[in-house]
Coordinates of C-alpha atoms in Angstrom, one line a residue:
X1 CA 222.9 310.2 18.5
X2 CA 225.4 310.6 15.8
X3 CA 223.6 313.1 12.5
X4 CA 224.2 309.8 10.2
X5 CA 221.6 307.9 12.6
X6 CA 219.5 311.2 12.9
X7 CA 219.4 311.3 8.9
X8 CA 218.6 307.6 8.5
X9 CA 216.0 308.0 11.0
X10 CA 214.1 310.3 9.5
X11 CA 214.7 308.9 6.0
X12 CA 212.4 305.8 7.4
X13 CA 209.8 308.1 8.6
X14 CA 209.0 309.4 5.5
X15 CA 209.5 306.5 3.6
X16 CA 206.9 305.2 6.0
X17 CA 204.7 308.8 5.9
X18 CA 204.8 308.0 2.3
X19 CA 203.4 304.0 2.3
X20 CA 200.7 305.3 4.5
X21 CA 199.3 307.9 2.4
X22 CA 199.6 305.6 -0.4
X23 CA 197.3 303.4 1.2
X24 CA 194.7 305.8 2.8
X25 CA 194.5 307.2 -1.2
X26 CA 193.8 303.5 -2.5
X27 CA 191.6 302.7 0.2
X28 CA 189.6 305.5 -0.3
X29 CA 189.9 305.1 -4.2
X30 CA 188.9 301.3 -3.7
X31 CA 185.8 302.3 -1.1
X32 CA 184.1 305.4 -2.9
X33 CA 185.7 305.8 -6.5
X34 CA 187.0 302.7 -8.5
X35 CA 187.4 298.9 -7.8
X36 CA 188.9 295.7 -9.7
X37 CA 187.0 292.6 -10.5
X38 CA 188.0 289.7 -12.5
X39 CA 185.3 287.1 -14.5
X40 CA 185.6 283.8 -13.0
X41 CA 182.9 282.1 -14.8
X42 CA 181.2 282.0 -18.4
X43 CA 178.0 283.4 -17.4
X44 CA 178.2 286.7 -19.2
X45 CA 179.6 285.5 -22.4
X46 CA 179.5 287.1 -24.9
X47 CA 179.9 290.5 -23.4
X48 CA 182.6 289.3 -20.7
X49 CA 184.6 286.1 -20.7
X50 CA 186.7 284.5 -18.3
X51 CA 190.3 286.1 -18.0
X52 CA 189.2 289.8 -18.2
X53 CA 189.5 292.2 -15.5
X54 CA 187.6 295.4 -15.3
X55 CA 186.8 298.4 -13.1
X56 CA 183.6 299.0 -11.3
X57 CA 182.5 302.4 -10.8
X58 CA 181.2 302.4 -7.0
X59 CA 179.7 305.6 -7.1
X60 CA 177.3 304.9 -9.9
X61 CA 174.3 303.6 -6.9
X62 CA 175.4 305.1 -3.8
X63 CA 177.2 303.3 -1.2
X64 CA 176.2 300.9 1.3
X65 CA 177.8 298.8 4.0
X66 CA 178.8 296.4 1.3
X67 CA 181.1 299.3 -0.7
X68 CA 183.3 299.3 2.6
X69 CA 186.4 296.6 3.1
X70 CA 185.1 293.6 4.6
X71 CA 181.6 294.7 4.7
X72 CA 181.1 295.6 8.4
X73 CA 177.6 295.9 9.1
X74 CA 178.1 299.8 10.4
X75 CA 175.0 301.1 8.9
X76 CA 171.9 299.3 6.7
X77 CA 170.5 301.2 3.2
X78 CA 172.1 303.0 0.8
X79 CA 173.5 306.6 1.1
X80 CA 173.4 308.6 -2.1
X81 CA 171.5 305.8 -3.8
X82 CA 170.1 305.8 -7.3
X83 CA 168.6 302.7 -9.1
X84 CA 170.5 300.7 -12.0
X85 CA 169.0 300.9 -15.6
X86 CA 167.9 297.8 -17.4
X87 CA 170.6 296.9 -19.4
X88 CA 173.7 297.7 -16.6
X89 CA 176.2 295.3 -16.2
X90 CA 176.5 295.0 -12.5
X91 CA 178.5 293.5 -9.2
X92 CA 176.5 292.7 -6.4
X93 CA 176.5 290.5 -3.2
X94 CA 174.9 287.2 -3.7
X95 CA 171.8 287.5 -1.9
X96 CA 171.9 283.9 -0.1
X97 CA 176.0 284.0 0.6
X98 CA 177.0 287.7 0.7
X99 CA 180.8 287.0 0.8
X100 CA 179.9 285.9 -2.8
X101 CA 180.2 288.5 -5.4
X102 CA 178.4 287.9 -8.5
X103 CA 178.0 289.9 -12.1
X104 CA 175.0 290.3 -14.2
X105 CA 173.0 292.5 -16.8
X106 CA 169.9 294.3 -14.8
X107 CA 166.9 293.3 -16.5
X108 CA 163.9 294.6 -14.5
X109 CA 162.8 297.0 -12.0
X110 CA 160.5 296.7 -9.0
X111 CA 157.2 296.1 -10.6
X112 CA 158.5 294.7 -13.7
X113 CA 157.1 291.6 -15.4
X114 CA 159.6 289.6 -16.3
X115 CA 159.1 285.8 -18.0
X116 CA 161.0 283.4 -20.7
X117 CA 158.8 282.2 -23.8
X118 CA 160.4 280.2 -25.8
X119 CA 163.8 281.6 -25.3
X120 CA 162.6 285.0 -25.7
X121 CA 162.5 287.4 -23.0
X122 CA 159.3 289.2 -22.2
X123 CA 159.2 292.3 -20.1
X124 CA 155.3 293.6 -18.6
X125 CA 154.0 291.3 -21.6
X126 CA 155.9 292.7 -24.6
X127 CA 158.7 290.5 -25.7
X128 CA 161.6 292.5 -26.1
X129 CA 163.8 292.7 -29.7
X130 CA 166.1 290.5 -30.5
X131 CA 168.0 289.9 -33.5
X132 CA 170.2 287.2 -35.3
X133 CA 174.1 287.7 -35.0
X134 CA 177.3 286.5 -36.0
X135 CA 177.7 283.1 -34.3
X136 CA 180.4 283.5 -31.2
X137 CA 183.6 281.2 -31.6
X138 CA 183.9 279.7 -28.1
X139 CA 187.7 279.0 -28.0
X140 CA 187.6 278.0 -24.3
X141 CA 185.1 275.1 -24.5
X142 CA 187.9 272.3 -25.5
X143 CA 190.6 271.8 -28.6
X144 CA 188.5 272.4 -31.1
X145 CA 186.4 276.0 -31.7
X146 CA 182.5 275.8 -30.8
X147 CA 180.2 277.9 -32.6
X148 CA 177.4 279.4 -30.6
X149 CA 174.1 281.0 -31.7
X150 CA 174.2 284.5 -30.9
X151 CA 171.8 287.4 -30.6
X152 CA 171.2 290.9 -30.5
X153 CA 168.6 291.9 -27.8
X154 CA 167.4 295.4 -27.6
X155 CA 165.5 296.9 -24.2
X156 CA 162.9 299.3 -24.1
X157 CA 165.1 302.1 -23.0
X158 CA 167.4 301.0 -26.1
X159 CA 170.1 299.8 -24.7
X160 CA 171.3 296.8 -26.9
X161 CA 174.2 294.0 -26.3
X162 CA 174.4 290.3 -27.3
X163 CA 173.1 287.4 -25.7
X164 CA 174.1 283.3 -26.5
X165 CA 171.8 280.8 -27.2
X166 CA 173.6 277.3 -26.4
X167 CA 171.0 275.1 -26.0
X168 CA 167.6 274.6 -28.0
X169 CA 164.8 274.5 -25.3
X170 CA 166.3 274.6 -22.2
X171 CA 165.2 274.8 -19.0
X172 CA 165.0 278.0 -18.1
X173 CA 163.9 278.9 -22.1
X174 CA 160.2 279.1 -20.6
X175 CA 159.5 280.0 -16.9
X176 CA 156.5 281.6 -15.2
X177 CA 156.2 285.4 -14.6
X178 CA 158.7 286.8 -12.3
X179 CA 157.1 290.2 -10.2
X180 CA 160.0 292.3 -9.4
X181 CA 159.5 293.0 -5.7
X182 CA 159.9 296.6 -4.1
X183 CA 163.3 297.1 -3.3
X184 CA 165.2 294.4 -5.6
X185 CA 165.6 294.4 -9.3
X186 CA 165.9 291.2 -11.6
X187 CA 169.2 290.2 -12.8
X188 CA 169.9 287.6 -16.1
X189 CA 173.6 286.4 -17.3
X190 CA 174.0 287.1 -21.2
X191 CA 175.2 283.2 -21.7
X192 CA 171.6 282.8 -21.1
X193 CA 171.8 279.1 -21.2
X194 CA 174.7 279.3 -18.4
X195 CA 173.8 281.0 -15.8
X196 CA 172.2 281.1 -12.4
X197 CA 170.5 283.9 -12.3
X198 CA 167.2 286.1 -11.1
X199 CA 165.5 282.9 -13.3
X200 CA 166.6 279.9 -10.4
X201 CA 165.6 280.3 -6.9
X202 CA 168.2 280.4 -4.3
X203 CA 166.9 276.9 -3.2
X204 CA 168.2 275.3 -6.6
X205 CA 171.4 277.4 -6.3
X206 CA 170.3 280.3 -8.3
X207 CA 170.1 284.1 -7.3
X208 CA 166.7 285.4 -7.3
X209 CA 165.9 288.6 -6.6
X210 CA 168.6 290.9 -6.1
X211 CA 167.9 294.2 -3.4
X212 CA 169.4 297.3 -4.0
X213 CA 171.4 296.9 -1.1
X214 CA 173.8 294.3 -2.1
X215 CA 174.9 296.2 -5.8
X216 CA 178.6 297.1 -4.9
X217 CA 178.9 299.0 -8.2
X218 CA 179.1 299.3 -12.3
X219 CA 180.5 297.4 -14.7
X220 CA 182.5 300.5 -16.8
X221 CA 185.7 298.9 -18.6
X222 CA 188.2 296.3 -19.2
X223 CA 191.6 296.9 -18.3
X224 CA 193.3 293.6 -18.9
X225 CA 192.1 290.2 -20.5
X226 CA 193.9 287.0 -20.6
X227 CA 193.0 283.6 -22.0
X228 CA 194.3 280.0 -22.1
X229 CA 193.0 279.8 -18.4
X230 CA 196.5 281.5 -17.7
X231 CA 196.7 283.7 -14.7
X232 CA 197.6 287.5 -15.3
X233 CA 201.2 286.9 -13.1
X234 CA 202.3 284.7 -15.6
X235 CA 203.5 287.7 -17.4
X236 CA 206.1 285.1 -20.0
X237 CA 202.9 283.7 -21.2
X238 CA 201.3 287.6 -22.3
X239 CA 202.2 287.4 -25.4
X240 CA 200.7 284.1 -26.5
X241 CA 197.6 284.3 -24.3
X242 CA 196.7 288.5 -23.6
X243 CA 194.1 289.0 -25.6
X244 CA 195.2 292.6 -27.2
X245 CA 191.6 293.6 -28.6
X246 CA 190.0 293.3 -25.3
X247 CA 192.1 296.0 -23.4
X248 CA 190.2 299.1 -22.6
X249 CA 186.9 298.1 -23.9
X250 CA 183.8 300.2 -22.7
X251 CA 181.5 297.7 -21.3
X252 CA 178.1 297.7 -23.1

């Protein structure tokens, strides 16, 4: 073998030494460290809107078989676990469809109380603070902007983010008293009038309770945003649609 074949030989193997530790290094980035998400749905408005893509922190709750690429069942619980805190903005497996992932804002804890009066959210029989905000300007709703009620709700551990209000009396403005069993925790969409969450049973296409088990991580930031219902490899239509103010916003 002449040294030219010899050189170009091993110029391959290390190009191809290279592309494996690349992806051993994202794999284990995507498993145990840091994962992408994108919003697909309104459900989270005003605090997430369709277009933006963030990070989830996977280490923030431990790990379970669910952190791992295609989920294979190798081992049941979670292994350096810790609970969320009301007010997280989390990814988890939908409990009734786990090749579903969903995100919401952790509202109880097992043992928490958890009911709708009226609109207003009531945790262990103390309704929780809320405040009137600047109306959100829905931009996404048609060709005209839509003006939705918006408010500022404030948890007993203090953590505070906005919620929408898009219908008076809706359906799921009153319910009955939700007991957070042991295990799970109770999960609400901010677009509170949009979303299927801990509210509607699986039966009527909600989520219900959520178990520890099926959080795949945190919430932490926004990385990219786009709107006009444009997909992010569209890059000629950035500049019209990217939605600037959105990059690298801390999720609250």
């Amino acid at each position: 073998m002449s040294t030219e074949n010899k050189r170009q030989q091993g110029g391959l193997a290390e190009t191809v030494r290279v592309v494996m530790h690349a992806l051993i290094i994202a794999l284990v980035i995507r498993t145990f460290l840091f994962q992408s998400f994108n919003i697909p749905s309104a459900s989270m408005e005003s605090t997430l809107l369709v277009g933006d893509y963030l990070f989830l922190s996977k280490y923030s709750y431990g790990y379970t078989h669910y952190s791992l690429p295609f989920s294979p069942p190798l081992f049941s619980g979670r292994i350096f676990g810790s609970e969320p805190k009301p007010g997280d903005v989390v990814v988890f497996r939908l409990p009734s469809d786990d090749s579903i992932d969903f995100i919401k804002r952790v509202i109880g804890l097992p043992g928490d109380r958890i009911q709708m009066i009226d609109g207003l959210l009531y945790i262990n029989g103390t309704a929780v603070k809320r405040e009137r905000a600047d109306d959100f300007v829905d931009r996404d709703e048609g060709p005209r902007p839509v003006r939705v009620k918006r408010w500022r709700e404030t948890l007993p551990n203090g953590v505070s983010y906005f919620t929408l209000d898009r219908i008076e009396r809706s359906e799921y403005d009153n319910t009955q008293v939700y007991v957070v069993p042991p295990g799970h925790f109770f999960a609400m969409g901010d677009n509170r009038d949009n979303s299927a969450d801990s509210r509607v049973p699986p039966a009527r296409g909600g989520v219900g309770y959520v178990p520890f088990e099926n959080l795949i991580g945190q919430a932490k930031m926004i990385f990219f945003s786009i709107g006009d219902e444009a997909p992010a490899w569209q890059v000629w239509r950035w500049p019209a649609s990217l939605r600037w103010n959105r990059l690298f916003m801390i999720i609250r």
